[in-house]
Amino acid sequence: MAEKKRALTGIRATGQLHLGNYLGAIKEGLKLQNEYECLYFIADLHSLTTNKDPKALREQSLDIAASWLALGLDVSKHLLYRQSDLPHVTEFAWYLSCVTGVGYLQKAHSYKDAVAKDKEVNHGVFAYPVLMAADILMYEPDLVPVGKDQKQHVEMSRNMAGSLNSLYGKELLKLPEPKINEDVMTIPGLDGQKMSKSYDNVIPLFSTEKDLRKKVMSLVTDSTGLEEPKKLDGSTVGLLFELFASADEYQDLKGRLSAGGLGWGHAKEELFQAINRELSEARARYFELREDEQSLQQTLAEGREKAMAISIPILQRVREAVGLPPFIRG
Ligand code: ADP
Ligand code: TRP
């Protein structure tokens, strides 16, 4: 039997998971389970560029693990692991660093964004795409399901693999297919900008029902009066509603809003109901799984072993190619 293709993605532990992460990365990732062997990990090393709170890092890593499980990642067939549990990823990043120009890294959006927004620009922020390339290339995935904002990073990983291959042998590293799901748009947040933990505009994936309603109700809308006709298409409420409601439900709400006499408050209530319908069962499972920390740690330990089995042979191959002795696991 031909081996299954592999899909890989990581999520940083830098705050509460939100609907942008769910729609942009997790939901897409879950859909791949039949066709691919899925390797999904918690990018805790990447989190350190901004997350300097050890307790939060630990807790948020477990939140991500419980979220994947609650939403249906089947760990009997797929891998769920913590990036830092496989420390040779940082070793591998070094080999990539040594073939990657400073000028090239200065073009990364993540770096440019940190500079433009006057955020802390530490070396981790600068080297971020190199570590991400190592995450990818260590496991030879065919596909990397990420939101559009990460597309450039995935392309950079292809280029880094190309540089290493042209120096040390064409077959050394497999290039991940640049197939990134273009249909997944950037999910807007409460203020209409990209939903992001860094912008404080998120609707959390798993909070209480009450909090979810409150958040949805605080979505920005225009100030059209109650009686006036309103346009659902292109509004933040509309963009989100389209992703959680059926096509019929969307057309129905669109019609009622454009007729006038229906306020944004009503539309938001319907949006809340649609989100809640999709997430309420998983939310209950999430809170149950999150309580049992030991079992989460056990799942991550199993993921680590499977991830080791895939990555160590690749590491050995690279070590040999660059002229280093084999790594001996103590
Ligand atoms: P954040 O921007 O909140 O820090 P991350 O950078 O940790 O989120 O993103 C984790 C995953 O979720 C990535 O694959 C990213 O592309 C996706 N993602 C994050 N925010 C959004 C969004 N607003 N729309 C679509 N996808 C998103
Ligand atoms: N950089 C990604 C983000 O900010 C997270 C990430 C780290 C990742 N390593 C990865 C995603 C490897 C895909 C593949 O969202």
Tab-separated table of C-alpha atoms and ligand atoms in Angstrom:
chain	number	residue	atom	x	y	z
A	1	MET	CA	0.000	0.000	0.000
A	2	ALA	CA	1.305	3.434	-0.892
A	3	GLU	CA	2.167	5.549	2.137
A	4	LYS	CA	-0.305	8.238	3.042
A	5	LYS	CA	0.614	11.796	2.259
A	6	ARG	CA	1.511	13.924	5.253
A	7	ALA	CA	0.020	17.207	6.470
A	8	LEU	CA	1.691	19.314	9.155
A	9	THR	CA	0.840	22.494	11.002
A	10	GLY	CA	1.658	24.314	14.229
A	11	ILE	CA	-0.173	26.763	16.435
A	12	ARG	CA	1.602	29.095	18.825
A	13	ALA	CA	0.698	29.081	22.512
A	14	THR	CA	0.317	32.811	22.949
A	15	GLY	CA	-3.186	33.332	24.279
A	16	GLN	CA	-6.655	31.920	24.001
A	17	LEU	CA	-7.442	30.146	20.736
A	18	HIS	CA	-9.972	32.089	18.707
A	19	LEU	CA	-12.343	31.702	15.780
A	20	GLY	CA	-9.627	32.867	13.362
A	21	ASN	CA	-7.415	29.968	14.430
A	22	TYR	CA	-10.365	27.605	14.238
A	23	LEU	CA	-11.590	28.635	10.786
A	24	GLY	CA	-8.165	29.408	9.322
A	25	ALA	CA	-6.189	26.451	10.578
A	26	ILE	CA	-7.884	23.901	12.854
A	27	LYS	CA	-11.038	23.228	10.866
A	28	GLU	CA	-9.049	22.846	7.658
A	29	GLY	CA	-6.591	20.591	9.423
A	30	LEU	CA	-9.318	18.315	10.742
A	31	LYS	CA	-10.780	17.853	7.276
A	32	LEU	CA	-7.528	16.330	6.083
A	33	GLN	CA	-7.691	13.367	8.457
A	34	ASN	CA	-8.977	10.819	5.951
A	35	GLU	CA	-6.558	11.580	3.200
A	36	TYR	CA	-3.407	12.481	5.096
A	37	GLU	CA	-1.321	11.425	8.036
A	38	CYS	CA	-1.642	14.566	10.155
A	39	LEU	CA	1.157	15.999	12.298
A	40	TYR	CA	-0.208	18.824	14.403
A	41	PHE	CA	1.949	20.469	17.007
A	42	ILE	CA	2.029	23.198	19.607
A	43	ALA	CA	4.631	25.739	18.531
A	44	ASP	CA	5.755	26.539	22.066
A	45	LEU	CA	9.291	27.500	21.018
A	46	HIS	CA	7.877	30.041	18.585
A	47	SER	CA	5.679	31.379	21.375
A	48	LEU	CA	8.766	32.423	23.334
A	49	THR	CA	9.409	35.337	20.986
A	50	THR	CA	6.487	37.093	22.671
A	51	ASN	CA	5.185	34.926	25.507
A	52	LYS	CA	7.461	35.484	28.509
A	53	ASP	CA	5.088	34.088	31.121
A	54	PRO	CA	6.113	30.479	31.971
A	55	LYS	CA	2.823	29.540	33.639
A	56	ALA	CA	0.767	30.903	30.762
A	57	LEU	CA	2.963	29.092	28.241
A	58	ARG	CA	2.406	25.770	30.006
A	59	GLU	CA	-1.330	26.298	30.404
A	60	GLN	CA	-1.907	27.598	26.887
A	61	SER	CA	0.004	24.670	25.400
A	62	LEU	CA	-2.395	22.286	27.116
A	63	ASP	CA	-5.365	24.413	25.993
A	64	ILE	CA	-4.300	23.885	22.387
A	65	ALA	CA	-3.873	20.134	22.888
A	66	ALA	CA	-7.335	19.835	24.482
A	67	SER	CA	-8.856	21.936	21.681
A	68	TRP	CA	-7.534	19.703	18.902
A	69	LEU	CA	-8.812	16.628	20.730
A	70	ALA	CA	-12.215	18.145	21.535
A	71	LEU	CA	-12.712	19.125	17.914
A	72	GLY	CA	-11.992	15.603	16.745
A	73	LEU	CA	-8.311	15.011	16.024
A	74	ASP	CA	-7.941	11.225	16.164
A	75	VAL	CA	-4.609	10.616	17.878
A	76	SER	CA	-4.770	6.878	17.293
A	77	LYS	CA	-4.057	7.643	13.631
A	78	HIS	CA	-2.450	11.082	13.776
A	79	LEU	CA	0.197	12.944	15.778
A	80	LEU	CA	-0.289	15.686	18.333
A	81	TYR	CA	2.953	16.887	19.908
A	82	ARG	CA	4.808	19.776	21.485
A	83	GLN	CA	7.509	21.377	19.349
A	84	SER	CA	9.898	21.661	22.311
A	85	ASP	CA	9.668	17.923	23.052
A	86	LEU	CA	11.795	17.381	19.943
A	87	PRO	CA	14.682	19.736	20.607
A	88	HIS	CA	16.631	18.670	17.514
A	89	VAL	CA	14.299	20.988	15.581
A	90	THR	CA	16.464	23.857	16.877
A	91	GLU	CA	19.602	22.018	15.802
A	92	PHE	CA	18.118	21.608	12.363
A	93	ALA	CA	17.207	25.301	12.304
A	94	TRP	CA	20.924	26.043	12.651
A	95	TYR	CA	21.766	24.167	9.459
A	96	LEU	CA	19.133	26.223	7.697
A	97	SER	CA	20.395	29.467	9.284
A	98	CYS	CA	23.805	28.847	7.792
A	99	VAL	CA	22.412	28.901	4.241
A	100	THR	CA	19.922	31.753	4.710
A	101	GLY	CA	20.852	35.364	4.046
A	102	VAL	CA	20.112	38.178	6.464
A	103	GLY	CA	18.636	40.199	3.592
A	104	TYR	CA	16.211	37.408	2.840
A	105	LEU	CA	14.999	37.208	6.436
A	106	GLN	CA	14.503	40.975	6.499
A	107	LYS	CA	11.759	40.460	3.926
A	108	ALA	CA	9.621	38.298	6.239
A	109	HIS	CA	6.246	39.870	7.071
A	110	SER	CA	6.536	38.763	10.700
A	111	TYR	CA	9.800	40.697	11.069
A	112	LYS	CA	8.638	43.732	9.092
A	113	ASP	CA	5.418	43.836	11.081
A	114	ALA	CA	7.275	43.756	14.411
A	115	VAL	CA	9.524	46.606	13.246
A	116	ALA	CA	6.632	48.651	11.833
A	117	LYS	CA	4.540	48.252	14.974
A	118	ASP	CA	7.462	49.032	17.222
A	119	LYS	CA	7.227	45.668	18.961
A	120	GLU	CA	10.133	43.856	20.587
A	121	VAL	CA	12.371	42.747	17.715
A	122	ASN	CA	14.507	40.069	19.332
A	123	HIS	CA	16.621	37.561	17.433
A	124	GLY	CA	13.817	35.001	17.777
A	125	VAL	CA	11.499	37.270	15.817
A	126	PHE	CA	14.140	37.652	13.120
A	127	ALA	CA	14.934	33.929	12.973
A	128	TYR	CA	11.254	32.932	13.218
A	129	PRO	CA	10.949	31.731	9.590
A	130	VAL	CA	14.072	29.578	9.982
A	131	LEU	CA	12.676	27.717	12.973
A	132	MET	CA	9.385	27.364	11.140
A	133	ALA	CA	11.196	25.930	8.120
A	134	ALA	CA	12.894	23.430	10.424
A	135	ASP	CA	9.490	22.456	11.887
A	136	ILE	CA	8.300	21.705	8.403
A	137	LEU	CA	11.329	20.131	6.755
A	138	MET	CA	12.116	17.803	9.677
A	139	TYR	CA	8.962	15.851	8.964
A	140	GLU	CA	8.735	15.929	5.155
A	141	PRO	CA	5.079	16.937	4.861
A	142	ASP	CA	3.307	17.192	1.516
A	143	LEU	CA	0.967	19.884	2.694
A	144	VAL	CA	1.068	22.636	5.291
A	145	PRO	CA	-2.448	23.867	6.074
A	146	VAL	CA	-2.188	27.428	7.362
A	147	GLY	CA	-4.020	30.697	7.033
A	148	LYS	CA	-2.962	33.119	4.301
A	149	ASP	CA	-0.863	35.134	6.718
A	150	GLN	CA	1.565	32.201	6.969
A	151	LYS	CA	1.898	31.597	3.260
A	152	GLN	CA	5.133	33.537	2.947
A	153	HIS	CA	6.724	31.535	5.764
A	154	VAL	CA	5.883	28.268	4.030
A	155	GLU	CA	7.357	29.565	0.786
A	156	MET	CA	10.511	30.590	2.676
A	157	SER	CA	10.834	27.034	3.965
A	158	ARG	CA	10.822	25.775	0.376
A	159	ASN	CA	13.596	28.170	-0.501
A	160	MET	CA	15.676	27.175	2.496
A	161	ALA	CA	15.283	23.507	1.581
A	162	GLY	CA	16.332	24.417	-1.959
A	163	SER	CA	19.491	26.138	-0.687
A	164	LEU	CA	20.507	23.153	1.408
A	165	ASN	CA	19.771	20.774	-1.450
A	166	SER	CA	21.787	22.733	-3.970
A	167	LEU	CA	24.774	22.670	-1.630
A	168	TYR	CA	24.584	19.132	-0.310
A	169	GLY	CA	22.563	17.084	-2.789
A	170	LYS	CA	19.315	17.455	-4.654
A	171	GLU	CA	17.546	14.705	-2.784
A	172	LEU	CA	18.465	15.792	0.735
A	173	LEU	CA	15.240	17.526	1.726
A	174	LYS	CA	11.779	17.150	0.349
A	175	LEU	CA	10.093	20.430	-0.566
A	176	PRO	CA	6.577	20.773	0.845
A	177	GLU	CA	4.016	21.445	-1.860
A	178	PRO	CA	3.199	25.141	-1.902
A	179	LYS	CA	-0.460	24.188	-1.781
A	180	ILE	CA	-1.972	26.501	0.743
A	181	ASN	CA	-5.716	26.719	0.940
A	182	GLU	CA	-6.477	30.001	-0.778
A	183	ASP	CA	-10.200	29.711	-0.049
A	184	VAL	CA	-9.679	30.314	3.618
A	185	MET	CA	-9.867	34.008	4.010
A	186	THR	CA	-8.493	36.094	6.803
A	187	ILE	CA	-11.129	36.048	9.495
A	188	PRO	CA	-12.017	39.510	10.791
A	189	GLY	CA	-12.059	40.276	14.505
A	190	LEU	CA	-14.395	42.344	16.680
A	191	ASP	CA	-13.046	45.587	15.213
A	192	GLY	CA	-13.080	44.388	11.600
A	193	GLN	CA	-9.249	44.002	11.422
A	194	LYS	CA	-7.663	40.533	11.172
A	195	MET	CA	-8.714	38.525	14.225
A	196	SER	CA	-5.525	38.027	16.185
A	197	LYS	CA	-4.381	37.457	19.729
A	198	SER	CA	-1.995	40.327	19.208
A	199	TYR	CA	-4.795	42.799	18.423
A	200	ASP	CA	-7.031	42.021	21.365
A	201	ASN	CA	-10.056	41.673	19.087
A	202	VAL	CA	-10.783	37.957	19.286
A	203	ILE	CA	-13.846	35.811	19.773
A	204	PRO	CA	-12.478	32.915	21.849
A	205	LEU	CA	-13.024	29.422	20.473
A	206	PHE	CA	-13.985	27.938	23.813
A	207	SER	CA	-15.280	30.257	26.478
A	208	THR	CA	-18.621	30.043	28.264
A	209	GLU	CA	-21.785	30.427	26.242
A	210	LYS	CA	-22.477	33.674	28.038
A	211	ASP	CA	-19.096	35.075	27.136
A	212	LEU	CA	-19.480	33.975	23.527
A	213	ARG	CA	-22.766	35.880	23.242
A	214	LYS	CA	-21.229	38.944	24.868
A	215	LYS	CA	-18.304	38.914	22.471
A	216	VAL	CA	-20.480	38.442	19.389
A	217	MET	CA	-22.692	41.293	20.538
A	218	SER	CA	-19.654	43.572	20.717
A	219	LEU	CA	-18.796	43.128	17.016
A	220	VAL	CA	-18.482	46.487	15.272
A	221	THR	CA	-21.204	47.403	12.801
A	222	ASP	CA	-22.075	50.601	11.008
A	223	SER	CA	-24.478	52.962	12.722
A	224	THR	CA	-27.403	52.525	10.330
A	225	GLY	CA	-30.660	53.123	12.194
A	226	LEU	CA	-33.079	50.292	12.966
A	227	GLU	CA	-35.535	51.096	10.187
A	228	GLU	CA	-32.950	51.544	7.452
A	229	PRO	CA	-31.920	48.742	5.051
A	230	LYS	CA	-28.632	47.061	5.897
A	231	LYS	CA	-26.065	45.194	3.815
A	232	LEU	CA	-24.964	41.822	5.143
A	233	ASP	CA	-22.496	41.164	2.301
A	234	GLY	CA	-19.047	42.424	3.196
A	235	SER	CA	-19.933	43.313	6.801
A	236	THR	CA	-17.980	41.638	9.600
A	237	VAL	CA	-21.194	40.021	10.851
A	238	GLY	CA	-21.867	38.750	7.329
A	239	LEU	CA	-18.369	37.361	6.813
A	240	LEU	CA	-18.639	35.343	10.006
A	241	PHE	CA	-22.259	34.338	9.489
A	242	GLU	CA	-21.419	32.911	6.087
A	243	LEU	CA	-18.929	30.563	7.707
A	244	PHE	CA	-21.256	29.215	10.382
A	245	ALA	CA	-24.738	29.320	8.812
A	246	SER	CA	-26.132	27.437	5.820
A	247	ALA	CA	-26.455	29.202	2.454
A	248	ASP	CA	-30.235	29.389	2.970
A	249	GLU	CA	-29.870	30.928	6.408
A	250	TYR	CA	-27.479	33.474	4.989
A	251	GLN	CA	-29.812	34.471	2.155
A	252	ASP	CA	-32.713	34.674	4.576
A	253	LEU	CA	-30.926	37.025	6.981
A	254	LYS	CA	-29.564	39.056	4.081
A	255	GLY	CA	-33.113	39.564	2.760
A	256	ARG	CA	-34.528	40.586	6.119
A	257	LEU	CA	-31.701	43.050	6.753
A	258	SER	CA	-32.001	44.671	3.345
A	259	ALA	CA	-35.750	45.126	3.838
A	260	GLY	CA	-35.083	47.452	6.791
A	261	GLY	CA	-36.631	47.217	10.244
A	262	LEU	CA	-34.125	44.664	11.524
A	263	GLY	CA	-31.268	45.894	13.720
A	264	TRP	CA	-27.682	44.657	13.784
A	265	GLY	CA	-28.386	43.394	17.294
A	266	HIS	CA	-30.787	40.820	15.850
A	267	ALA	CA	-28.327	39.793	13.210
A	268	LYS	CA	-25.663	39.315	15.846
A	269	GLU	CA	-27.993	37.166	17.927
A	270	GLU	CA	-28.471	34.904	14.903
A	271	LEU	CA	-24.735	34.802	14.380
A	272	PHE	CA	-24.259	33.815	18.014
A	273	GLN	CA	-26.796	30.995	17.623
A	274	ALA	CA	-25.039	29.678	14.531
A	275	ILE	CA	-21.589	29.698	16.164
A	276	ASN	CA	-22.966	28.119	19.298
A	277	ARG	CA	-24.671	25.364	17.321
A	278	GLU	CA	-21.378	24.396	15.689
A	279	LEU	CA	-19.221	24.584	18.802
A	280	SER	CA	-21.308	23.720	21.852
A	281	GLU	CA	-20.657	19.965	21.856
A	282	ALA	CA	-16.942	20.389	21.321
A	283	ARG	CA	-16.913	23.027	24.060
A	284	ALA	CA	-18.336	20.553	26.587
A	285	ARG	CA	-15.726	17.961	25.558
A	286	TYR	CA	-13.008	20.593	25.751
A	287	PHE	CA	-13.722	21.498	29.372
A	288	GLU	CA	-13.779	17.822	30.314
A	289	LEU	CA	-10.499	17.019	28.547
A	290	ARG	CA	-8.803	20.124	29.888
A	291	GLU	CA	-9.452	18.984	33.474
A	292	ASP	CA	-7.465	15.786	32.969
A	293	GLU	CA	-3.973	17.135	32.615
A	294	GLN	CA	-2.290	13.797	33.086
A	295	SER	CA	-4.074	12.296	30.152
A	296	LEU	CA	-3.199	15.307	27.970
A	297	GLN	CA	0.473	14.921	28.911
A	298	GLN	CA	0.264	11.231	28.074
A	299	THR	CA	-1.193	11.993	24.631
A	300	LEU	CA	1.589	14.496	23.986
A	301	ALA	CA	4.230	11.981	25.122
A	302	GLU	CA	2.889	9.447	22.627
A	303	GLY	CA	2.897	12.107	19.914
A	304	ARG	CA	6.518	12.858	20.742
A	305	GLU	CA	7.591	9.253	20.249
A	306	LYS	CA	5.892	9.039	16.883
A	307	ALA	CA	7.353	12.399	15.848
A	308	MET	CA	10.825	11.167	16.904
A	309	ALA	CA	10.470	8.115	14.692
A	310	ILE	CA	9.790	10.329	11.679
A	311	SER	CA	12.306	13.096	12.312
A	312	ILE	CA	15.434	11.362	13.635
A	313	PRO	CA	16.241	9.578	10.340
A	314	ILE	CA	15.905	12.916	8.523
A	315	LEU	CA	18.168	14.609	11.049
A	316	GLN	CA	20.775	11.839	10.627
A	317	ARG	CA	20.681	12.247	6.871
A	318	VAL	CA	21.258	15.999	7.156
A	319	ARG	CA	24.038	15.586	9.719
A	320	GLU	CA	25.826	13.167	7.453
A	321	ALA	CA	25.377	15.392	4.413
A	322	VAL	CA	26.847	18.481	6.094
A	323	GLY	CA	29.778	16.510	7.524
A	324	LEU	CA	28.774	15.934	11.137
A	325	PRO	CA	28.808	12.645	13.079
A	326	PRO	CA	25.508	10.847	13.681
A	327	PHE	CA	23.402	11.964	16.587
A	328	ILE	CA	23.281	9.318	19.303
A	329	ARG	CA	20.124	9.365	21.386
A	330	GLY	CA	21.091	8.869	25.036
B	1	ADP	P1	-2.556	34.875	16.125
B	1	ADP	O1	-2.446	35.792	14.936
B	1	ADP	O2	-3.843	35.076	16.840
B	1	ADP	O3	-1.360	34.960	17.039
B	1	ADP	P2	-1.401	32.412	15.206
B	1	ADP	O4	-0.359	33.214	14.516
B	1	ADP	O5	-0.980	31.597	16.377
B	1	ADP	O6	-2.615	33.386	15.585
B	1	ADP	O7	-2.097	31.472	14.135
B	1	ADP	C1	-2.310	30.082	14.229
B	1	ADP	C2	-2.968	29.617	12.950
B	1	ADP	O8	-4.258	30.251	12.796
B	1	ADP	C3	-2.205	29.975	11.657
B	1	ADP	O9	-2.339	28.914	10.736
B	1	ADP	C4	-2.896	31.205	11.149
B	1	ADP	O10	-2.790	31.338	9.748
B	1	ADP	C5	-4.340	30.965	11.569
B	1	ADP	N1	-5.002	32.241	11.821
B	1	ADP	C6	-4.789	33.109	12.827
B	1	ADP	N2	-5.576	34.192	12.755
B	1	ADP	C7	-6.335	34.013	11.650
B	1	ADP	C8	-7.363	34.777	11.024
B	1	ADP	N3	-7.767	35.936	11.519
B	1	ADP	N4	-7.923	34.290	9.900
B	1	ADP	C9	-7.524	33.099	9.374
B	1	ADP	N5	-6.571	32.333	9.918
B	1	ADP	C10	-5.972	32.762	11.040
B	2	TRP	N1	4.205	30.479	12.511
B	2	TRP	C1	2.934	29.857	12.678
B	2	TRP	C2	1.941	30.944	13.173
B	2	TRP	O1	2.353	31.967	13.647
B	2	TRP	C3	2.997	28.707	13.644
B	2	TRP	C4	3.953	27.674	13.151
B	2	TRP	C5	5.197	27.406	13.652
B	2	TRP	C6	3.760	26.795	12.051
B	2	TRP	N2	5.783	26.395	12.951
B	2	TRP	C7	4.950	26.004	11.950
B	2	TRP	C8	2.721	26.604	11.141
B	2	TRP	C9	5.088	25.048	10.946
B	2	TRP	C10	2.892	25.633	10.140
B	2	TRP	C11	4.064	24.865	10.049
B	2	TRP	O2	0.786	30.738	13.074
